[in-house]
mmCIF file of C-alpha atoms and ligand atoms in Angstrom:
data_model
loop_
_atom_site.group_PDB
_atom_site.id
_atom_site.type_symbol
_atom_site.label_atom_id
_atom_site.label_comp_id
_atom_site.label_asym_id
_atom_site.label_seq_id
_atom_site.Cartn_x
_atom_site.Cartn_y
_atom_site.Cartn_z
ATOM 1 C CA MET A 1 -38.637 -23.405 -44.541
ATOM 2 C CA THR A 2 -35.088 -22.135 -44.460
ATOM 3 C CA GLU A 3 -32.507 -24.908 -44.513
ATOM 4 C CA LYS A 4 -29.589 -24.698 -42.119
ATOM 5 C CA ARG A 5 -26.171 -25.940 -43.268
ATOM 6 C CA ASN A 6 -22.567 -25.982 -42.066
ATOM 7 C CA VAL A 7 -21.124 -24.633 -45.297
ATOM 8 C CA VAL A 8 -22.530 -23.050 -48.407
ATOM 9 C CA ILE A 9 -20.142 -22.701 -51.323
ATOM 10 C CA VAL A 10 -21.082 -20.103 -53.917
ATOM 11 C CA GLY A 11 -19.542 -20.942 -57.290
ATOM 12 C CA SER A 12 -18.447 -24.098 -59.043
ATOM 13 C CA GLY A 13 -15.210 -23.494 -60.907
ATOM 14 C CA PRO A 14 -12.019 -25.262 -59.833
ATOM 15 C CA ALA A 15 -11.984 -23.267 -56.561
ATOM 16 C CA GLY A 16 -15.584 -23.991 -55.549
ATOM 17 C CA LEU A 17 -15.476 -27.659 -56.529
ATOM 18 C CA THR A 18 -12.160 -28.274 -54.786
ATOM 19 C CA ALA A 19 -13.617 -26.662 -51.665
ATOM 20 C CA ALA A 20 -16.622 -28.968 -52.193
ATOM 21 C CA VAL A 21 -14.452 -32.111 -52.363
ATOM 22 C CA TYR A 22 -12.576 -31.171 -49.203
ATOM 23 C CA THR A 23 -15.565 -30.058 -47.137
ATOM 24 C CA ALA A 24 -17.612 -33.064 -48.261
ATOM 25 C CA ARG A 25 -14.812 -35.442 -47.287
ATOM 26 C CA ALA A 26 -14.680 -33.658 -43.922
ATOM 27 C CA ASN A 27 -18.374 -34.584 -43.434
ATOM 28 C CA LEU A 28 -19.493 -30.974 -43.510
ATOM 29 C CA GLU A 29 -22.251 -31.775 -46.034
ATOM 30 C CA PRO A 30 -21.676 -28.683 -48.164
ATOM 31 C CA VAL A 31 -24.282 -27.144 -50.422
ATOM 32 C CA ILE A 32 -22.811 -25.764 -53.642
ATOM 33 C CA LEU A 33 -24.738 -23.132 -55.563
ATOM 34 C CA GLU A 34 -23.158 -23.791 -58.917
ATOM 35 C CA GLY A 35 -24.876 -21.058 -60.913
ATOM 36 C CA GLU A 36 -27.270 -21.298 -63.806
ATOM 37 C CA PRO A 37 -26.452 -22.144 -67.422
ATOM 38 C CA SER A 38 -28.254 -19.084 -68.766
ATOM 39 C CA SER A 39 -25.604 -16.599 -67.859
ATOM 40 C CA THR A 40 -22.000 -16.511 -69.084
ATOM 41 C CA SER A 41 -20.686 -14.835 -65.966
ATOM 42 C CA ASP A 42 -21.785 -17.359 -63.383
ATOM 43 C CA GLN A 43 -22.506 -20.462 -65.375
ATOM 44 C CA PRO A 44 -21.728 -23.777 -63.693
ATOM 45 C CA GLY A 45 -18.089 -24.767 -64.012
ATOM 46 C CA GLY A 46 -16.701 -21.281 -64.510
ATOM 47 C CA GLN A 47 -14.234 -20.128 -67.121
ATOM 48 C CA LEU A 48 -12.902 -23.595 -67.993
ATOM 49 C CA MET A 49 -16.287 -24.285 -69.552
ATOM 50 C CA LEU A 50 -15.319 -21.720 -72.184
ATOM 51 C CA THR A 51 -12.000 -23.343 -73.053
ATOM 52 C CA THR A 52 -11.050 -26.324 -75.149
ATOM 53 C CA GLU A 53 -7.816 -28.148 -74.439
ATOM 54 C CA VAL A 54 -6.090 -27.714 -71.058
ATOM 55 C CA GLU A 55 -2.505 -28.968 -71.093
ATOM 56 C CA ASN A 56 -1.123 -27.533 -67.879
ATOM 57 C CA PHE A 57 -3.377 -29.065 -65.246
ATOM 58 C CA PRO A 58 -1.180 -31.613 -63.432
ATOM 59 C CA GLY A 59 -2.279 -35.203 -63.708
ATOM 60 C CA PHE A 60 -3.375 -35.075 -67.334
ATOM 61 C CA PRO A 61 -0.244 -35.752 -69.415
ATOM 62 C CA GLU A 62 -2.308 -35.999 -72.605
ATOM 63 C CA GLY A 63 -4.255 -32.841 -71.784
ATOM 64 C CA VAL A 64 -7.932 -32.600 -70.961
ATOM 65 C CA MET A 65 -10.797 -30.575 -72.366
ATOM 66 C CA GLY A 66 -11.812 -27.766 -69.979
ATOM 67 C CA PRO A 67 -15.462 -28.898 -69.708
ATOM 68 C CA ASP A 68 -14.346 -32.525 -69.130
ATOM 69 C CA LEU A 69 -12.083 -31.427 -66.314
ATOM 70 C CA MET A 70 -14.965 -29.594 -64.675
ATOM 71 C CA THR A 71 -17.312 -32.571 -65.089
ATOM 72 C CA ARG A 72 -14.708 -34.730 -63.374
ATOM 73 C CA MET A 73 -14.304 -32.290 -60.483
ATOM 74 C CA ARG A 74 -18.070 -32.113 -60.120
ATOM 75 C CA SER A 75 -18.432 -35.921 -60.034
ATOM 76 C CA GLN A 76 -15.616 -36.139 -57.530
ATOM 77 C CA ALA A 77 -17.404 -33.711 -55.202
ATOM 78 C CA GLU A 78 -20.704 -35.561 -55.645
ATOM 79 C CA ARG A 79 -19.033 -38.878 -54.865
ATOM 80 C CA PHE A 80 -18.442 -37.593 -51.319
ATOM 81 C CA GLY A 81 -21.982 -36.314 -50.940
ATOM 82 C CA ALA A 82 -21.623 -32.666 -51.940
ATOM 83 C CA ASP A 83 -25.081 -31.249 -52.572
ATOM 84 C CA ILE A 84 -24.640 -29.405 -55.869
ATOM 85 C CA ARG A 85 -27.571 -27.248 -56.945
ATOM 86 C CA THR A 86 -27.943 -25.641 -60.339
ATOM 87 C CA GLN A 87 -29.003 -22.385 -58.768
ATOM 88 C CA LYS A 88 -27.684 -18.921 -58.350
ATOM 89 C CA ALA A 89 -27.379 -16.988 -55.108
ATOM 90 C CA SER A 90 -29.415 -13.832 -55.618
ATOM 91 C CA ARG A 91 -28.628 -12.129 -52.305
ATOM 92 C CA VAL A 92 -26.541 -12.780 -49.213
ATOM 93 C CA ASN A 93 -26.647 -11.302 -45.755
ATOM 94 C CA LEU A 94 -23.311 -11.770 -44.046
ATOM 95 C CA GLN A 95 -24.077 -9.251 -41.283
ATOM 96 C CA VAL A 96 -25.957 -11.852 -39.252
ATOM 97 C CA HIS A 97 -24.857 -15.273 -38.079
ATOM 98 C CA PRO A 98 -25.806 -17.861 -39.258
ATOM 99 C CA PHE A 99 -25.294 -16.186 -42.630
ATOM 100 C CA GLU A 100 -28.326 -15.889 -44.902
ATOM 101 C CA ILE A 101 -28.425 -16.798 -48.573
ATOM 102 C CA TRP A 102 -31.259 -16.291 -50.997
ATOM 103 C CA VAL A 103 -31.869 -18.237 -54.180
ATOM 104 C CA GLY A 104 -34.480 -16.860 -56.580
ATOM 105 C CA ASP A 105 -36.496 -13.883 -55.325
ATOM 106 C CA PRO A 106 -34.003 -11.691 -53.440
ATOM 107 C CA ASN A 107 -36.854 -9.871 -51.747
ATOM 108 C CA ALA A 108 -38.353 -12.955 -50.144
ATOM 109 C CA THR A 109 -38.640 -12.426 -46.393
ATOM 110 C CA GLU A 110 -37.043 -15.731 -45.507
ATOM 111 C CA PRO A 111 -33.666 -16.720 -46.943
ATOM 112 C CA THR A 112 -33.364 -20.034 -48.768
ATOM 113 C CA LEU A 113 -30.384 -21.159 -46.736
ATOM 114 C CA ARG A 114 -28.700 -20.333 -43.462
ATOM 115 C CA ALA A 115 -25.076 -21.345 -43.043
ATOM 116 C CA ASP A 116 -22.479 -21.234 -40.297
ATOM 117 C CA SER A 117 -19.803 -20.616 -42.896
ATOM 118 C CA VAL A 118 -19.726 -19.434 -46.488
ATOM 119 C CA ILE A 119 -17.062 -20.034 -49.105
ATOM 120 C CA VAL A 120 -17.115 -17.489 -51.908
ATOM 121 C CA ALA A 121 -15.814 -18.903 -55.189
ATOM 122 C CA THR A 122 -17.711 -16.851 -57.738
ATOM 123 C CA GLY A 123 -14.725 -16.334 -60.027
ATOM 124 C CA ALA A 124 -14.075 -13.620 -62.527
ATOM 125 C CA GLN A 125 -14.786 -13.074 -66.148
ATOM 126 C CA SER A 126 -12.585 -11.848 -68.933
ATOM 127 C CA LEU A 127 -13.986 -8.800 -70.592
ATOM 128 C CA MET A 128 -14.734 -9.518 -74.226
ATOM 129 C CA LEU A 129 -15.209 -7.363 -77.293
ATOM 130 C CA GLY A 130 -18.777 -8.589 -77.659
ATOM 131 C CA LEU A 131 -18.567 -9.835 -81.254
ATOM 132 C CA PRO A 132 -20.699 -12.879 -82.171
ATOM 133 C CA ASN A 133 -17.790 -14.640 -83.920
ATOM 134 C CA GLU A 134 -15.501 -13.921 -80.999
ATOM 135 C CA SER A 135 -17.645 -16.054 -78.684
ATOM 136 C CA ARG A 136 -18.211 -18.702 -81.381
ATOM 137 C CA LEU A 137 -14.460 -19.119 -81.889
ATOM 138 C CA LEU A 138 -13.514 -18.914 -78.195
ATOM 139 C CA GLY A 139 -11.229 -21.903 -77.657
ATOM 140 C CA PHE A 140 -10.729 -22.194 -81.423
ATOM 141 C CA GLY A 141 -8.184 -19.445 -81.947
ATOM 142 C CA VAL A 142 -9.790 -16.827 -79.719
ATOM 143 C CA SER A 143 -8.364 -16.920 -76.219
ATOM 144 C CA THR A 144 -8.329 -14.856 -73.051
ATOM 145 C CA CYS A 145 -5.264 -16.505 -71.549
ATOM 146 C CA ALA A 146 -1.791 -16.502 -73.097
ATOM 147 C CA THR A 147 -0.353 -18.699 -70.348
ATOM 148 C CA CYS A 148 -2.998 -21.303 -71.149
ATOM 149 C CA ASP A 149 -2.989 -21.192 -74.922
ATOM 150 C CA GLY A 150 0.244 -19.597 -76.142
ATOM 151 C CA PHE A 151 1.789 -22.982 -76.710
ATOM 152 C CA PHE A 152 -0.747 -23.742 -79.451
ATOM 153 C CA PHE A 153 0.525 -20.866 -81.592
ATOM 154 C CA ARG A 154 4.079 -21.916 -82.366
ATOM 155 C CA ASP A 155 5.388 -20.005 -85.417
ATOM 156 C CA ARG A 156 2.006 -18.432 -86.065
ATOM 157 C CA ASP A 157 1.035 -14.839 -86.626
ATOM 158 C CA ILE A 158 -1.320 -13.784 -83.880
ATOM 159 C CA ALA A 159 -2.924 -10.661 -82.442
ATOM 160 C CA VAL A 160 -3.584 -9.227 -79.007
ATOM 161 C CA VAL A 161 -6.285 -6.625 -78.344
ATOM 162 C CA GLY A 162 -5.788 -4.099 -75.562
ATOM 163 C CA GLY A 163 -3.418 -1.409 -74.444
ATOM 164 C CA GLY A 164 -3.001 -2.142 -70.735
ATOM 165 C CA ASP A 165 -0.422 -4.097 -68.745
ATOM 166 C CA SER A 166 -2.270 -7.353 -69.405
ATOM 167 C CA ALA A 167 -2.067 -6.877 -73.160
ATOM 168 C CA MET A 168 1.676 -6.075 -72.970
ATOM 169 C CA GLU A 169 2.337 -9.030 -70.701
ATOM 170 C CA GLU A 170 0.334 -11.419 -72.853
ATOM 171 C CA ALA A 171 1.988 -10.151 -76.031
ATOM 172 C CA MET A 172 5.488 -10.550 -74.600
ATOM 173 C CA PHE A 173 4.723 -14.032 -73.339
ATOM 174 C CA LEU A 174 3.288 -14.972 -76.733
ATOM 175 C CA THR A 175 6.490 -13.966 -78.531
ATOM 176 C CA LYS A 176 8.068 -17.104 -77.037
ATOM 177 C CA PHE A 177 5.923 -19.102 -79.416
ATOM 178 C CA ALA A 178 4.479 -16.954 -82.149
ATOM 179 C CA ARG A 179 6.246 -15.663 -85.240
ATOM 180 C CA THR A 180 4.692 -12.222 -84.866
ATOM 181 C CA VAL A 181 2.358 -10.647 -82.352
ATOM 182 C CA THR A 182 0.311 -7.633 -83.409
ATOM 183 C CA ILE A 183 -1.139 -5.509 -80.630
ATOM 184 C CA ILE A 184 -4.314 -3.761 -81.691
ATOM 185 C CA HIS A 185 -5.185 -0.780 -79.527
ATOM 186 C CA ARG A 186 -8.115 1.596 -79.838
ATOM 187 C CA ARG A 187 -6.060 4.712 -79.045
ATOM 188 C CA ASP A 188 -2.584 5.941 -79.974
ATOM 189 C CA THR A 189 -1.193 5.809 -76.450
ATOM 190 C CA LEU A 190 -0.933 2.794 -74.224
ATOM 191 C CA ARG A 191 -2.558 2.560 -70.838
ATOM 192 C CA ALA A 192 0.166 0.143 -69.735
ATOM 193 C CA SER A 193 2.856 1.217 -67.285
ATOM 194 C CA HIS A 194 5.885 2.859 -68.842
ATOM 195 C CA ILE A 195 8.194 -0.079 -68.247
ATOM 196 C CA MET A 196 5.816 -2.672 -69.689
ATOM 197 C CA ALA A 197 5.078 -0.471 -72.707
ATOM 198 C CA GLU A 198 8.765 0.076 -73.302
ATOM 199 C CA ARG A 199 9.546 -3.620 -73.143
ATOM 200 C CA ALA A 200 6.774 -4.477 -75.551
ATOM 201 C CA GLN A 201 7.799 -1.748 -77.958
ATOM 202 C CA ALA A 202 11.402 -2.956 -77.869
ATOM 203 C CA ASN A 203 10.411 -6.525 -78.697
ATOM 204 C CA GLU A 204 11.214 -7.328 -82.319
ATOM 205 C CA LYS A 205 8.351 -9.742 -82.737
ATOM 206 C CA ILE A 206 5.733 -7.228 -81.578
ATOM 207 C CA ARG A 207 4.145 -4.656 -83.824
ATOM 208 C CA PHE A 208 1.325 -2.233 -83.102
ATOM 209 C CA ILE A 209 -1.800 -1.180 -84.906
ATOM 210 C CA TRP A 210 -3.041 2.041 -83.318
ATOM 211 C CA ASN A 211 -6.441 3.732 -83.152
ATOM 212 C CA SER A 212 -8.128 0.570 -84.317
ATOM 213 C CA THR A 213 -10.715 -1.930 -83.228
ATOM 214 C CA VAL A 214 -11.488 -5.461 -84.250
ATOM 215 C CA THR A 215 -14.875 -5.389 -85.953
ATOM 216 C CA ASP A 216 -15.074 -9.105 -86.794
ATOM 217 C CA VAL A 217 -13.262 -12.399 -86.336
ATOM 218 C CA ILE A 218 -13.364 -14.469 -89.507
ATOM 219 C CA GLY A 219 -12.987 -18.246 -89.613
ATOM 220 C CA THR A 220 -15.073 -21.345 -90.172
ATOM 221 C CA ASN A 221 -13.688 -23.676 -87.518
ATOM 222 C CA THR A 222 -10.695 -21.672 -86.320
ATOM 223 C CA VAL A 223 -9.570 -18.072 -86.610
ATOM 224 C CA GLU A 224 -8.371 -17.190 -90.121
ATOM 225 C CA ARG A 225 -8.268 -13.394 -90.049
ATOM 226 C CA LEU A 226 -9.552 -10.247 -88.375
ATOM 227 C CA GLU A 227 -11.476 -7.338 -89.795
ATOM 228 C CA LEU A 228 -10.210 -4.042 -88.391
ATOM 229 C CA GLN A 229 -11.381 -0.479 -88.483
ATOM 230 C CA ASN A 230 -9.303 2.609 -87.938
ATOM 231 C CA LEU A 231 -11.291 4.791 -85.556
ATOM 232 C CA GLN A 232 -9.776 8.032 -86.860
ATOM 233 C CA THR A 233 -10.076 7.524 -90.592
ATOM 234 C CA GLY A 234 -12.867 4.943 -90.678
ATOM 235 C CA ALA A 235 -10.725 2.846 -93.044
ATOM 236 C CA THR A 236 -11.217 -0.898 -92.809
ATOM 237 C CA SER A 237 -8.522 -3.541 -93.230
ATOM 238 C CA THR A 238 -7.867 -7.227 -92.816
ATOM 239 C CA LEU A 239 -5.227 -8.839 -90.619
ATOM 240 C CA GLU A 240 -4.195 -12.426 -91.382
ATOM 241 C CA VAL A 241 -3.771 -14.135 -87.995
ATOM 242 C CA THR A 242 -4.693 -17.543 -86.621
ATOM 243 C CA GLY A 243 -5.054 -16.393 -83.036
ATOM 244 C CA LEU A 244 -6.716 -13.515 -81.218
ATOM 245 C CA PHE A 245 -5.934 -12.908 -77.559
ATOM 246 C CA VAL A 246 -8.426 -10.590 -75.919
ATOM 247 C CA ALA A 247 -6.663 -8.761 -73.074
ATOM 248 C CA ILE A 248 -8.943 -5.853 -72.258
ATOM 249 C CA GLY A 249 -9.301 -6.606 -68.552
ATOM 250 C CA HIS A 250 -11.155 -8.875 -66.141
ATOM 251 C CA ARG A 251 -14.100 -8.354 -63.864
ATOM 252 C CA PRO A 252 -14.436 -10.316 -60.634
ATOM 253 C CA ASN A 253 -17.954 -11.513 -59.807
ATOM 254 C CA THR A 254 -18.263 -9.613 -56.545
ATOM 255 C CA ASP A 255 -21.532 -7.690 -56.985
ATOM 256 C CA LEU A 256 -23.302 -9.974 -54.517
ATOM 257 C CA PHE A 257 -20.874 -9.059 -51.744
ATOM 258 C CA LYS A 258 -20.443 -5.307 -52.229
ATOM 259 C CA GLY A 259 -20.876 -3.400 -48.980
ATOM 260 C CA GLN A 260 -20.360 -6.555 -46.909
ATOM 261 C CA LEU A 261 -16.989 -7.994 -47.823
ATOM 262 C CA ASP A 262 -13.916 -5.805 -48.255
ATOM 263 C CA LEU A 263 -13.038 -5.274 -51.907
ATOM 264 C CA GLY A 264 -9.838 -3.804 -53.327
ATOM 265 C CA ASP A 265 -9.793 -0.823 -55.703
ATOM 266 C CA ASP A 266 -9.990 -3.304 -58.571
ATOM 267 C CA ALA A 267 -13.197 -4.858 -57.093
ATOM 268 C CA TYR A 268 -11.481 -8.159 -56.236
ATOM 269 C CA LEU A 269 -12.286 -9.601 -52.800
ATOM 270 C CA LEU A 270 -9.597 -9.043 -50.221
ATOM 271 C CA THR A 271 -8.355 -12.023 -48.256
ATOM 272 C CA GLN A 272 -5.841 -12.025 -45.441
ATOM 273 C CA PRO A 273 -2.379 -12.859 -46.779
ATOM 274 C CA GLY A 274 -1.622 -16.574 -46.707
ATOM 275 C CA SER A 275 -5.218 -17.559 -45.959
ATOM 276 C CA SER A 276 -8.690 -17.480 -47.437
ATOM 277 C CA ARG A 277 -10.153 -15.427 -44.578
ATOM 278 C CA THR A 278 -12.174 -12.342 -45.484
ATOM 279 C CA ASN A 279 -13.046 -9.424 -43.193
ATOM 280 C CA ILE A 280 -16.024 -11.406 -41.856
ATOM 281 C CA GLU A 281 -15.270 -14.347 -39.595
ATOM 282 C CA GLY A 282 -16.641 -17.538 -41.050
ATOM 283 C CA VAL A 283 -16.617 -16.217 -44.624
ATOM 284 C CA PHE A 284 -13.811 -17.432 -46.842
ATOM 285 C CA ALA A 285 -12.912 -16.645 -50.436
ATOM 286 C CA CYS A 286 -10.962 -18.583 -53.009
ATOM 287 C CA GLY A 287 -10.177 -18.661 -56.705
ATOM 288 C CA ASP A 288 -10.228 -15.850 -59.213
ATOM 289 C CA VAL A 289 -12.711 -13.737 -57.258
ATOM 290 C CA GLN A 290 -9.807 -12.898 -54.920
ATOM 291 C CA ASP A 291 -6.886 -13.388 -57.305
ATOM 292 C CA SER A 292 -6.092 -10.859 -59.996
ATOM 293 C CA THR A 293 -2.546 -12.155 -60.396
ATOM 294 C CA TYR A 294 -2.348 -15.848 -61.207
ATOM 295 C CA ARG A 295 -5.834 -16.710 -62.532
ATOM 296 C CA GLN A 296 -5.024 -20.361 -63.222
ATOM 297 C CA ALA A 297 -7.239 -23.407 -62.698
ATOM 298 C CA ILE A 298 -4.584 -24.993 -60.543
ATOM 299 C CA THR A 299 -4.104 -21.934 -58.325
ATOM 300 C CA ALA A 300 -7.883 -21.627 -58.014
ATOM 301 C CA ALA A 301 -8.119 -25.290 -57.015
ATOM 302 C CA GLY A 302 -5.290 -24.815 -54.511
ATOM 303 C CA SER A 303 -6.996 -21.837 -52.929
ATOM 304 C CA GLY A 304 -10.284 -23.793 -52.834
ATOM 305 C CA CYS A 305 -8.490 -26.378 -50.736
ATOM 306 C CA MET A 306 -7.218 -23.608 -48.448
ATOM 307 C CA ALA A 307 -10.737 -22.217 -48.033
ATOM 308 C CA ALA A 308 -12.127 -25.651 -47.170
ATOM 309 C CA ILE A 309 -9.461 -26.242 -44.533
ATOM 310 C CA ASP A 310 -9.887 -22.726 -43.131
ATOM 311 C CA ALA A 311 -13.665 -23.218 -42.990
ATOM 312 C CA GLU A 312 -13.335 -26.639 -41.372
ATOM 313 C CA ARG A 313 -11.016 -25.321 -38.652
ATOM 314 C CA TRP A 314 -13.139 -22.267 -38.099
ATOM 315 C CA LEU A 315 -16.322 -24.355 -37.762
ATOM 316 C CA GLU A 316 -14.640 -26.687 -35.329
ATOM 317 C CA ALA A 317 -13.577 -23.787 -33.095
ATOM 318 C CA PHE A 318 -17.008 -22.175 -33.471
ATOM 319 C CA HIS A 319 -18.913 -25.336 -32.496
ATOM 320 C CA HIS A 320 -16.487 -25.987 -29.670
ATOM 321 C CA SER A 321 -16.954 -22.524 -28.174
ATOM 322 C CA ASN A 322 -20.719 -22.748 -28.702
ATOM 323 C CA ALA A 323 -20.845 -26.091 -26.857
ATOM 324 C CA ALA A 324 -18.727 -24.639 -24.043
ATOM 325 C CA HIS A 325 -21.053 -21.647 -23.892
ATOM 326 C CA HIS A 326 -24.145 -23.832 -23.509
HETATM 327 P P1 NAP B 1 -6.722 -2.241 -68.020
HETATM 328 O O1 NAP B 1 -5.574 -1.575 -67.393
HETATM 329 O O2 NAP B 1 -8.086 -1.826 -67.666
HETATM 330 O O3 NAP B 1 -6.525 -2.087 -69.604
HETATM 331 C C1 NAP B 1 -7.512 -2.515 -70.480
HETATM 332 C C2 NAP B 1 -7.089 -2.112 -71.886
HETATM 333 O O4 NAP B 1 -8.037 -2.647 -72.793
HETATM 334 C C3 NAP B 1 -7.048 -0.610 -72.087
HETATM 335 O O5 NAP B 1 -5.943 -0.266 -72.893
HETATM 336 C C4 NAP B 1 -8.356 -0.333 -72.785
HETATM 337 O O6 NAP B 1 -8.289 0.735 -73.714
HETATM 338 C C5 NAP B 1 -8.595 -1.601 -73.568
HETATM 339 N N1 NAP B 1 -10.013 -1.867 -73.751
HETATM 340 C C6 NAP B 1 -10.982 -1.934 -72.803
HETATM 341 N N2 NAP B 1 -12.159 -2.237 -73.350
HETATM 342 C C7 NAP B 1 -11.935 -2.359 -74.668
HETATM 343 C C8 NAP B 1 -12.774 -2.644 -75.777
HETATM 344 N N3 NAP B 1 -14.085 -2.911 -75.629
HETATM 345 N N4 NAP B 1 -12.220 -2.682 -77.011
HETATM 346 C C9 NAP B 1 -10.896 -2.444 -77.180
HETATM 347 N N5 NAP B 1 -10.061 -2.169 -76.176
HETATM 348 C C10 NAP B 1 -10.568 -2.123 -74.932
HETATM 349 O O7 NAP B 1 -6.725 -3.832 -67.781
HETATM 350 P P2 NAP B 1 -5.475 -4.821 -67.624
HETATM 351 O O8 NAP B 1 -4.461 -4.555 -68.644
HETATM 352 O O9 NAP B 1 -6.071 -6.170 -67.525
HETATM 353 O O10 NAP B 1 -4.872 -4.437 -66.223
HETATM 354 C C11 NAP B 1 -5.681 -4.454 -65.033
HETATM 355 C C12 NAP B 1 -4.832 -4.072 -63.826
HETATM 356 O O11 NAP B 1 -3.869 -5.100 -63.572
HETATM 357 C C13 NAP B 1 -4.024 -2.795 -64.050
HETATM 358 O O12 NAP B 1 -3.940 -2.100 -62.839
HETATM 359 C C14 NAP B 1 -2.667 -3.300 -64.449
HETATM 360 O O13 NAP B 1 -1.628 -2.400 -64.157
HETATM 361 C C15 NAP B 1 -2.563 -4.571 -63.614
HETATM 362 N N6 NAP B 1 -1.647 -5.550 -64.290
HETATM 363 C C16 NAP B 1 -0.319 -5.490 -63.988
HETATM 364 C C17 NAP B 1 0.563 -6.354 -64.613
HETATM 365 C C18 NAP B 1 2.016 -6.290 -64.285
HETATM 366 O O14 NAP B 1 2.460 -5.307 -63.741
HETATM 367 N N7 NAP B 1 2.803 -7.298 -64.597
HETATM 368 C C19 NAP B 1 0.109 -7.290 -65.533
HETATM 369 C C20 NAP B 1 -1.246 -7.325 -65.834
HETATM 370 C C21 NAP B 1 -2.116 -6.428 -65.198
HETATM 371 P P3 NAP B 1 -8.120 2.253 -73.196
HETATM 372 O O15 NAP B 1 -6.684 2.356 -72.780
HETATM 373 O O16 NAP B 1 -8.446 3.053 -74.391
HETATM 374 O O17 NAP B 1 -9.075 2.409 -72.082
#
């Protein structure tokens, strides 16, 4: 039997869980498909589950561990009756109303859930180099967010991988704290825009290692050094750094919605400016899945609140016009 709900929230990072708190408190009895622990891209709790200390989330003057923050948000949503399921949406049909959502077999004839409104909060993932020690030391010297973790590297020598605008921006931000920042790029020309490249190259604290990749991240409990390889000569070398910022791009988790919701050239979901509305009425998006600019837990949470309020107002108008119709 397909269940019918007011709101289904897909995703359980700060955006999804904030939307859950708000919609639950508005008596909309939301179902949250939080994802499954098996996969790094859509695991419950989102990217904060891959971090350690979070010092910039307001309300925690002593800081809070990323996973603790997410556990707290989850409990807060549950306290108001949010129905959080450790499941993954495998298919959605947003071309019909009520919207249809499948969990498990995407080819099943009947959807698992039908919903009058859907809030998409599936987040994004940082692209990683794919080295075993890189994931082991994530949060312990390896980071994907300079804004989040730069502060921990005061007077340290650190490295940034990547040659795009993100890498330049992260490197420049990191020079506020670090003693030196070494940008490691796999080619000898940057992908970054001219102005960003110029600024980075003019920065005294930044140096470049060209045509090279990181082949290993060495460290017992925290990063101690990197193993590098020059792709032209094959020569290997060691770089003594205590931090590695991976800035090789992000990928929004939008596969589920391709062909239904409008995506930008960069595959992020498009929302109408100043709101969480997508191109389909009754479908709202919040958090990193629609934000390639700020990517912060607090901005994700803020946009989750927007999506919940937008959904609540939309549902009210929808039920009102339905009642009038009948
Ligand atoms: P990007 O432009 O795709 O650049 C990714 C960089 O990482 C490239 O230099 C790429 O090398 C390198 N890379 C990719 N995979 C790698 C791997 N496995 N190992 C080593 N290096 C790897 O991504 P982005 O820098 O995140 O930027 C994304 C978009 O956001 C761009 O349109 C950018 O302009 C925009 N952005 C703008 C600003 C700003 O204007 N302030 C700031 C950030 C981002 P190759 O060059 O060899 O491919």
